Amino acid sequence: MSDGKFCPQCGTQVNQDALFCPKCGYQFAPTDGQEAPTATPTREAHREQAATQPSPTPTPQGPAPQRSHWLTIILGVIAVAVVVVVASNVVINHKEQAHQAALQASESRVQSSKKAKESREESREAGLAKDAKGVVNDMIQNDDNLDAKCTDVTIESHDGGNQYSGYASVEDDYDDSTTIDITVTDVTYEDNVSVEIPGDQEDKLSETFYSNDD
C-alpha cells in the first residue's frame, strides 16, 4: 500500500482510489474520472456514530393508576370488617354461654333449696303425725272413754303457720274401724302438739265404737 493514502480523520491508510475510509466512514473527495458514491458507512462507523449519539432520555412515567390504591383500601376495610364481625361473634357467644351457665346454676340452687325445704317439711310432718297419734289415742280413750285406739295419723296439708290438716285411723278389738278428720297444731314453744277433733267426727267415733262403760 505504498501508493495508498491516509484518512485525514482517523489516520487509517487506504487505497489510493478509495472513496471513503473503511474504518470511520470518512468520504474522500473524488479524483478525476470518479463519481462520488453514495456513502455506505462501515460497521465501525456505525459503532462510532452510535457512541457519539446521546442515549435517548427515558420518558417519565405518570403516577400509578388510582384504581390499585383504592383496591388496597377496600381490601383493608373488608379485612377489618371481617375481624370485627368474628370478634363480635366470639364475645356474644361467650356472653351467651356465661348467661346460660348462670341460669343453670341459679335453677340448680333453687331446686336444691326447694328439695331441702320439702325434705325438712316432710320430716316435720312425720314428727307431728307421730306425736299426734299419741294425743288422738289419749283423747279417744280418756276424753271420750271409748274402747278403741288410734293406729295412725296422716298429715295431708299445711294450712299455714303451725297448723296442719289430716286424718286419724281408729280401730278396736272387734274389727271395727274408721277414719276421722283432725287438725294438728305444732305448739313449738311447748315442744308438743295439740289435736282438734271436730264435733261431727266425735259423733262418728261414738257411733262406731263401744264405750268403756258398756
PDB file of C-alpha atoms in Angstrom:
ATOM      1  CA  MET A   1       0.000   0.000   0.000  1.00  0.00           C
ATOM      2  CA  SER A   2       2.854   2.440  -0.702  1.00  0.00           C
ATOM      3  CA  ASP A   3       0.657   4.133  -3.217  1.00  0.00           C
ATOM      4  CA  GLY A   4      -2.192   4.490  -0.763  1.00  0.00           C
ATOM      5  CA  LYS A   5      -3.420   7.462   1.133  1.00  0.00           C
ATOM      6  CA  PHE A   6      -4.307   8.201   4.708  1.00  0.00           C
ATOM      7  CA  CYS A   7      -7.666   9.114   6.148  1.00  0.00           C
ATOM      8  CA  PRO A   8      -7.427  12.675   7.438  1.00  0.00           C
ATOM      9  CA  GLN A   9      -9.993  11.859  10.143  1.00  0.00           C
ATOM     10  CA  CYS A  10      -8.699   8.659  11.724  1.00  0.00           C
ATOM     11  CA  GLY A  11      -5.263   8.236  10.061  1.00  0.00           C
ATOM     12  CA  THR A  12      -6.039   4.828   8.568  1.00  0.00           C
ATOM     13  CA  GLN A  13      -4.141   4.036   5.338  1.00  0.00           C
ATOM     14  CA  VAL A  14      -6.485   3.186   2.488  1.00  0.00           C
ATOM     15  CA  ASN A  15      -6.150   2.536  -1.281  1.00  0.00           C
ATOM     16  CA  GLN A  16      -5.383   5.495  -3.429  1.00  0.00           C
ATOM     17  CA  ASP A  17      -8.691   5.190  -5.255  1.00  0.00           C
ATOM     18  CA  ALA A  18     -10.806   4.618  -2.079  1.00  0.00           C
ATOM     19  CA  LEU A  19     -13.784   6.907  -1.893  1.00  0.00           C
ATOM     20  CA  PHE A  20     -14.335   6.547   1.880  1.00  0.00           C
ATOM     21  CA  CYS A  21     -12.479   5.287   4.903  1.00  0.00           C
ATOM     22  CA  PRO A  22     -13.464   1.713   5.824  1.00  0.00           C
ATOM     23  CA  LYS A  23     -12.848   2.451   9.497  1.00  0.00           C
ATOM     24  CA  CYS A  24     -14.505   5.748  10.239  1.00  0.00           C
ATOM     25  CA  GLY A  25     -16.504   6.277   7.064  1.00  0.00           C
ATOM     26  CA  TYR A  26     -14.799   9.472   6.082  1.00  0.00           C
ATOM     27  CA  GLN A  27     -15.626  10.315   2.458  1.00  0.00           C
ATOM     28  CA  PHE A  28     -12.702  11.277   0.261  1.00  0.00           C
ATOM     29  CA  ALA A  29     -13.077  13.864  -2.484  1.00  0.00           C
ATOM     30  CA  PRO A  30     -13.419  12.071  -5.873  1.00  0.00           C
ATOM     31  CA  THR A  31     -10.467  12.283  -8.237  1.00  0.00           C
ATOM     32  CA  ASP A  32     -10.801  12.930 -11.903  1.00  0.00           C
ATOM     33  CA  GLY A  33     -12.962  10.308 -13.562  1.00  0.00           C
ATOM     34  CA  GLN A  34     -14.511   9.083 -10.309  1.00  0.00           C
ATOM     35  CA  GLU A  35     -18.119   9.623  -9.364  1.00  0.00           C
ATOM     36  CA  ALA A  36     -18.993  10.448  -5.855  1.00  0.00           C
ATOM     37  CA  PRO A  37     -20.526   7.235  -4.473  1.00  0.00           C
ATOM     38  CA  THR A  38     -23.314   7.143  -2.015  1.00  0.00           C
ATOM     39  CA  ALA A  39     -21.603   6.759   1.276  1.00  0.00           C
ATOM     40  CA  THR A  40     -22.152   3.365   2.926  1.00  0.00           C
ATOM     41  CA  PRO A  41     -20.916   3.609   6.470  1.00  0.00           C
ATOM     42  CA  THR A  42     -18.971   0.660   7.737  1.00  0.00           C
ATOM     43  CA  ARG A  43     -19.735  -1.294  10.917  1.00  0.00           C
ATOM     44  CA  GLU A  44     -17.042   0.679  12.723  1.00  0.00           C
ATOM     45  CA  ALA A  45     -18.610   3.919  11.533  1.00  0.00           C
ATOM     46  CA  HIS A  46     -21.985   2.802  12.837  1.00  0.00           C
ATOM     47  CA  ARG A  47     -20.437   1.977  16.182  1.00  0.00           C
ATOM     48  CA  GLU A  48     -18.659   5.312  16.426  1.00  0.00           C
ATOM     49  CA  GLN A  49     -21.773   7.135  15.350  1.00  0.00           C
ATOM     50  CA  ALA A  50     -23.800   5.300  17.932  1.00  0.00           C
ATOM     51  CA  ALA A  51     -21.206   6.100  20.566  1.00  0.00           C
ATOM     52  CA  THR A  52     -21.275   9.783  19.727  1.00  0.00           C
ATOM     53  CA  GLN A  53     -25.072   9.992  19.666  1.00  0.00           C
ATOM     54  CA  PRO A  54     -26.652  10.742  23.037  1.00  0.00           C
ATOM     55  CA  SER A  55     -28.723   7.918  24.527  1.00  0.00           C
ATOM     56  CA  PRO A  56     -32.430   8.600  24.437  1.00  0.00           C
ATOM     57  CA  THR A  57     -33.805  10.143  27.587  1.00  0.00           C
ATOM     58  CA  PRO A  58     -36.364   7.775  29.171  1.00  0.00           C
ATOM     59  CA  THR A  59     -39.840   9.127  29.045  1.00  0.00           C
ATOM     60  CA  PRO A  60     -41.015   9.780  32.606  1.00  0.00           C
ATOM     61  CA  GLN A  61     -43.931   7.623  33.565  1.00  0.00           C
ATOM     62  CA  GLY A  62     -47.011   9.101  35.110  1.00  0.00           C
ATOM     63  CA  PRO A  63     -48.308   8.202  38.571  1.00  0.00           C
ATOM     64  CA  ALA A  64     -49.573   4.652  39.183  1.00  0.00           C
ATOM     65  CA  PRO A  65     -53.235   4.156  38.438  1.00  0.00           C
ATOM     66  CA  GLN A  66     -55.517   5.229  41.284  1.00  0.00           C
ATOM     67  CA  ARG A  67     -57.512   2.001  40.931  1.00  0.00           C
ATOM     68  CA  SER A  68     -54.763  -0.049  42.601  1.00  0.00           C
ATOM     69  CA  HIS A  69     -54.675   2.399  45.529  1.00  0.00           C
ATOM     70  CA  TRP A  70     -58.444   2.251  46.056  1.00  0.00           C
ATOM     71  CA  LEU A  71     -58.439  -1.541  45.723  1.00  0.00           C
ATOM     72  CA  THR A  72     -55.900  -1.764  48.539  1.00  0.00           C
ATOM     73  CA  ILE A  73     -58.042   0.495  50.728  1.00  0.00           C
ATOM     74  CA  ILE A  74     -61.204  -1.526  50.011  1.00  0.00           C
ATOM     75  CA  LEU A  75     -59.474  -4.825  50.790  1.00  0.00           C
ATOM     76  CA  GLY A  76     -58.160  -3.349  54.040  1.00  0.00           C
ATOM     77  CA  VAL A  77     -61.630  -2.166  55.052  1.00  0.00           C
ATOM     78  CA  ILE A  78     -63.107  -5.597  54.265  1.00  0.00           C
ATOM     79  CA  ALA A  79     -60.407  -7.326  56.317  1.00  0.00           C
ATOM     80  CA  VAL A  80     -61.067  -5.043  59.298  1.00  0.00           C
ATOM     81  CA  ALA A  81     -64.827  -5.640  58.992  1.00  0.00           C
ATOM     82  CA  VAL A  82     -64.314  -9.416  58.952  1.00  0.00           C
ATOM     83  CA  VAL A  83     -62.116  -9.233  62.059  1.00  0.00           C
ATOM     84  CA  VAL A  84     -64.697  -7.069  63.858  1.00  0.00           C
ATOM     85  CA  VAL A  85     -67.558  -9.439  62.954  1.00  0.00           C
ATOM     86  CA  VAL A  86     -65.633 -12.526  64.067  1.00  0.00           C
ATOM     87  CA  ALA A  87     -64.561 -10.864  67.317  1.00  0.00           C
ATOM     88  CA  SER A  88     -68.132  -9.703  67.982  1.00  0.00           C
ATOM     89  CA  ASN A  89     -69.482 -13.222  67.445  1.00  0.00           C
ATOM     90  CA  VAL A  90     -66.884 -14.645  69.822  1.00  0.00           C
ATOM     91  CA  VAL A  91     -67.795 -12.088  72.507  1.00  0.00           C
ATOM     92  CA  ILE A  92     -71.548 -12.649  72.019  1.00  0.00           C
ATOM     93  CA  ASN A  93     -71.171 -16.445  72.182  1.00  0.00           C
ATOM     94  CA  HIS A  94     -69.029 -16.155  75.315  1.00  0.00           C
ATOM     95  CA  LYS A  95     -71.602 -13.903  76.995  1.00  0.00           C
ATOM     96  CA  GLU A  96     -74.452 -16.220  75.977  1.00  0.00           C
ATOM     97  CA  GLN A  97     -72.636 -19.258  77.348  1.00  0.00           C
ATOM     98  CA  ALA A  98     -71.888 -17.413  80.598  1.00  0.00           C
ATOM     99  CA  HIS A  99     -75.547 -16.345  80.842  1.00  0.00           C
ATOM    100  CA  GLN A 100     -76.786 -19.896  80.266  1.00  0.00           C
ATOM    101  CA  ALA A 101     -74.325 -21.238  82.828  1.00  0.00           C
ATOM    102  CA  ALA A 102     -75.524 -18.644  85.357  1.00  0.00           C
ATOM    103  CA  LEU A 103     -79.172 -19.549  84.692  1.00  0.00           C
ATOM    104  CA  GLN A 104     -78.458 -23.251  85.108  1.00  0.00           C
ATOM    105  CA  ALA A 105     -76.546 -22.621  88.326  1.00  0.00           C
ATOM    106  CA  SER A 106     -79.390 -20.448  89.655  1.00  0.00           C
ATOM    107  CA  GLU A 107     -82.006 -23.047  88.700  1.00  0.00           C
ATOM    108  CA  SER A 108     -79.917 -25.755  90.332  1.00  0.00           C
ATOM    109  CA  ARG A 109     -79.700 -23.732  93.558  1.00  0.00           C
ATOM    110  CA  VAL A 110     -83.454 -23.098  93.507  1.00  0.00           C
ATOM    111  CA  GLN A 111     -84.192 -26.789  93.006  1.00  0.00           C
ATOM    112  CA  SER A 112     -81.740 -27.787  95.722  1.00  0.00           C
ATOM    113  CA  SER A 113     -83.272 -25.275  98.134  1.00  0.00           C
ATOM    114  CA  LYS A 114     -86.767 -26.451  97.235  1.00  0.00           C
ATOM    115  CA  LYS A 115     -85.868 -30.096  97.766  1.00  0.00           C
ATOM    116  CA  ALA A 116     -84.185 -29.283 101.069  1.00  0.00           C
ATOM    117  CA  LYS A 117     -87.271 -27.359 102.207  1.00  0.00           C
ATOM    118  CA  GLU A 118     -89.573 -30.190 101.135  1.00  0.00           C
ATOM    119  CA  SER A 119     -87.366 -32.668 102.938  1.00  0.00           C
ATOM    120  CA  ARG A 120     -87.470 -30.584 106.117  1.00  0.00           C
ATOM    121  CA  GLU A 121     -91.246 -30.207 105.807  1.00  0.00           C
ATOM    122  CA  GLU A 122     -91.739 -33.928 105.278  1.00  0.00           C
ATOM    123  CA  SER A 123     -89.557 -34.661 108.272  1.00  0.00           C
ATOM    124  CA  ARG A 124     -91.510 -32.153 110.358  1.00  0.00           C
ATOM    125  CA  GLU A 125     -94.866 -33.588 109.254  1.00  0.00           C
ATOM    126  CA  ALA A 126     -93.692 -37.118 110.036  1.00  0.00           C
ATOM    127  CA  GLY A 127     -92.722 -35.999 113.539  1.00  0.00           C
ATOM    128  CA  LEU A 128     -96.068 -34.212 114.021  1.00  0.00           C
ATOM    129  CA  ALA A 129     -98.000 -37.283 112.843  1.00  0.00           C
ATOM    130  CA  LYS A 130     -96.144 -39.487 115.301  1.00  0.00           C
ATOM    131  CA  ASP A 131     -96.793 -37.123 118.209  1.00  0.00           C
ATOM    132  CA  ALA A 132    -100.425 -36.553 117.147  1.00  0.00           C
ATOM    133  CA  LYS A 133    -101.095 -40.297 117.163  1.00  0.00           C
ATOM    134  CA  GLY A 134    -100.493 -40.466 120.927  1.00  0.00           C
ATOM    135  CA  VAL A 135    -102.630 -37.354 121.523  1.00  0.00           C
ATOM    136  CA  VAL A 136    -105.568 -38.738 119.487  1.00  0.00           C
ATOM    137  CA  ASN A 137    -105.318 -42.067 121.255  1.00  0.00           C
ATOM    138  CA  ASP A 138    -105.431 -40.332 124.636  1.00  0.00           C
ATOM    139  CA  MET A 139    -108.456 -38.249 123.571  1.00  0.00           C
ATOM    140  CA  ILE A 140    -110.379 -41.333 122.372  1.00  0.00           C
ATOM    141  CA  GLN A 141    -109.699 -43.493 125.416  1.00  0.00           C
ATOM    142  CA  ASN A 142    -109.655 -40.887 128.190  1.00  0.00           C
ATOM    143  CA  ASP A 143    -111.716 -37.938 126.996  1.00  0.00           C
ATOM    144  CA  ASP A 144    -114.301 -39.907 125.008  1.00  0.00           C
ATOM    145  CA  ASN A 145    -113.985 -43.085 127.106  1.00  0.00           C
ATOM    146  CA  LEU A 146    -114.184 -45.313 124.037  1.00  0.00           C
ATOM    147  CA  ASP A 147    -112.881 -48.839 123.695  1.00  0.00           C
ATOM    148  CA  ALA A 148    -110.710 -48.036 120.636  1.00  0.00           C
ATOM    149  CA  LYS A 149    -107.257 -46.827 119.765  1.00  0.00           C
ATOM    150  CA  CYS A 150    -105.591 -44.640 117.156  1.00  0.00           C
ATOM    151  CA  THR A 151    -103.360 -46.693 114.884  1.00  0.00           C
ATOM    152  CA  ASP A 152    -102.039 -43.984 112.571  1.00  0.00           C
ATOM    153  CA  VAL A 153    -102.138 -40.256 111.764  1.00  0.00           C
ATOM    154  CA  THR A 154    -101.602 -38.862 108.273  1.00  0.00           C
ATOM    155  CA  ILE A 155    -100.787 -35.191 107.640  1.00  0.00           C
ATOM    156  CA  GLU A 156    -102.338 -34.128 104.304  1.00  0.00           C
ATOM    157  CA  SER A 157    -101.729 -30.396 104.071  1.00  0.00           C
ATOM    158  CA  HIS A 158    -100.114 -27.398 105.701  1.00  0.00           C
ATOM    159  CA  ASP A 159    -102.793 -24.802 106.437  1.00  0.00           C
ATOM    160  CA  GLY A 160    -100.302 -22.066 107.257  1.00  0.00           C
ATOM    161  CA  GLY A 161     -98.337 -21.117 110.298  1.00  0.00           C
ATOM    162  CA  ASN A 162     -98.070 -24.098 112.628  1.00  0.00           C
ATOM    163  CA  GLN A 163    -101.400 -25.670 111.672  1.00  0.00           C
ATOM    164  CA  TYR A 164    -101.874 -28.826 109.606  1.00  0.00           C
ATOM    165  CA  SER A 165    -104.846 -30.860 108.401  1.00  0.00           C
ATOM    166  CA  GLY A 166    -105.024 -34.627 108.214  1.00  0.00           C
ATOM    167  CA  TYR A 167    -106.868 -37.677 109.410  1.00  0.00           C
ATOM    168  CA  ALA A 168    -106.526 -40.363 112.079  1.00  0.00           C
ATOM    169  CA  SER A 169    -107.164 -44.071 111.620  1.00  0.00           C
ATOM    170  CA  VAL A 170    -109.030 -45.637 114.574  1.00  0.00           C
ATOM    171  CA  GLU A 171    -109.975 -49.253 115.270  1.00  0.00           C
ATOM    172  CA  ASP A 172    -110.963 -51.591 118.120  1.00  0.00           C
ATOM    173  CA  ASP A 173    -110.528 -55.216 119.013  1.00  0.00           C
ATOM    174  CA  TYR A 174    -113.828 -56.155 117.359  1.00  0.00           C
ATOM    175  CA  ASP A 175    -112.701 -55.361 113.826  1.00  0.00           C
ATOM    176  CA  ASP A 176    -114.478 -52.022 113.858  1.00  0.00           C
ATOM    177  CA  SER A 177    -112.510 -49.183 112.233  1.00  0.00           C
ATOM    178  CA  THR A 178    -112.949 -45.699 110.831  1.00  0.00           C
ATOM    179  CA  THR A 179    -111.069 -42.538 109.995  1.00  0.00           C
ATOM    180  CA  ILE A 180    -111.727 -39.079 111.387  1.00  0.00           C
ATOM    181  CA  ASP A 181    -110.610 -35.631 110.222  1.00  0.00           C
ATOM    182  CA  ILE A 182    -108.336 -33.804 112.618  1.00  0.00           C
ATOM    183  CA  THR A 183    -106.430 -30.539 112.860  1.00  0.00           C
ATOM    184  CA  VAL A 184    -102.896 -30.698 114.249  1.00  0.00           C
ATOM    185  CA  THR A 185    -101.123 -27.660 115.660  1.00  0.00           C
ATOM    186  CA  ASP A 186     -97.397 -27.632 116.287  1.00  0.00           C
ATOM    187  CA  VAL A 187     -97.028 -25.912 119.650  1.00  0.00           C
ATOM    188  CA  THR A 188     -93.356 -25.122 119.265  1.00  0.00           C
ATOM    189  CA  TYR A 189     -92.978 -23.083 122.453  1.00  0.00           C
ATOM    190  CA  GLU A 190     -94.168 -26.125 124.471  1.00  0.00           C
ATOM    191  CA  ASP A 191     -92.425 -28.657 122.252  1.00  0.00           C
ATOM    192  CA  ASN A 192     -95.603 -30.674 121.742  1.00  0.00           C
ATOM    193  CA  VAL A 193     -98.683 -30.852 119.526  1.00  0.00           C
ATOM    194  CA  SER A 194    -102.355 -30.227 120.063  1.00  0.00           C
ATOM    195  CA  VAL A 195    -105.118 -32.036 118.164  1.00  0.00           C
ATOM    196  CA  GLU A 196    -108.628 -30.857 117.466  1.00  0.00           C
ATOM    197  CA  ILE A 197    -111.390 -33.340 116.570  1.00  0.00           C
ATOM    198  CA  PRO A 198    -114.462 -31.607 115.073  1.00  0.00           C
ATOM    199  CA  GLY A 199    -117.844 -32.344 116.700  1.00  0.00           C
ATOM    200  CA  ASP A 200    -119.218 -34.381 113.795  1.00  0.00           C
ATOM    201  CA  GLN A 201    -116.079 -36.526 113.920  1.00  0.00           C
ATOM    202  CA  GLU A 202    -116.615 -37.062 117.653  1.00  0.00           C
ATOM    203  CA  ASP A 203    -120.124 -38.309 116.859  1.00  0.00           C
ATOM    204  CA  LYS A 204    -118.676 -40.625 114.250  1.00  0.00           C
ATOM    205  CA  LEU A 205    -116.400 -42.186 116.851  1.00  0.00           C
ATOM    206  CA  SER A 206    -119.273 -42.635 119.343  1.00  0.00           C
ATOM    207  CA  GLU A 207    -121.393 -44.340 116.692  1.00  0.00           C
ATOM    208  CA  THR A 208    -118.590 -46.706 115.646  1.00  0.00           C
ATOM    209  CA  PHE A 209    -117.057 -47.844 118.907  1.00  0.00           C
ATOM    210  CA  TYR A 210    -118.275 -49.085 122.264  1.00  0.00           C
ATOM    211  CA  SER A 211    -117.844 -47.082 125.401  1.00  0.00           C
ATOM    212  CA  ASN A 212    -115.634 -48.488 128.093  1.00  0.00           C
ATOM    213  CA  ASP A 213    -118.657 -48.331 130.384  1.00  0.00           C
ATOM    214  CA  ASP A 214    -120.621 -50.770 128.225  1.00  0.00           C
TER     215      ASP A 214
END
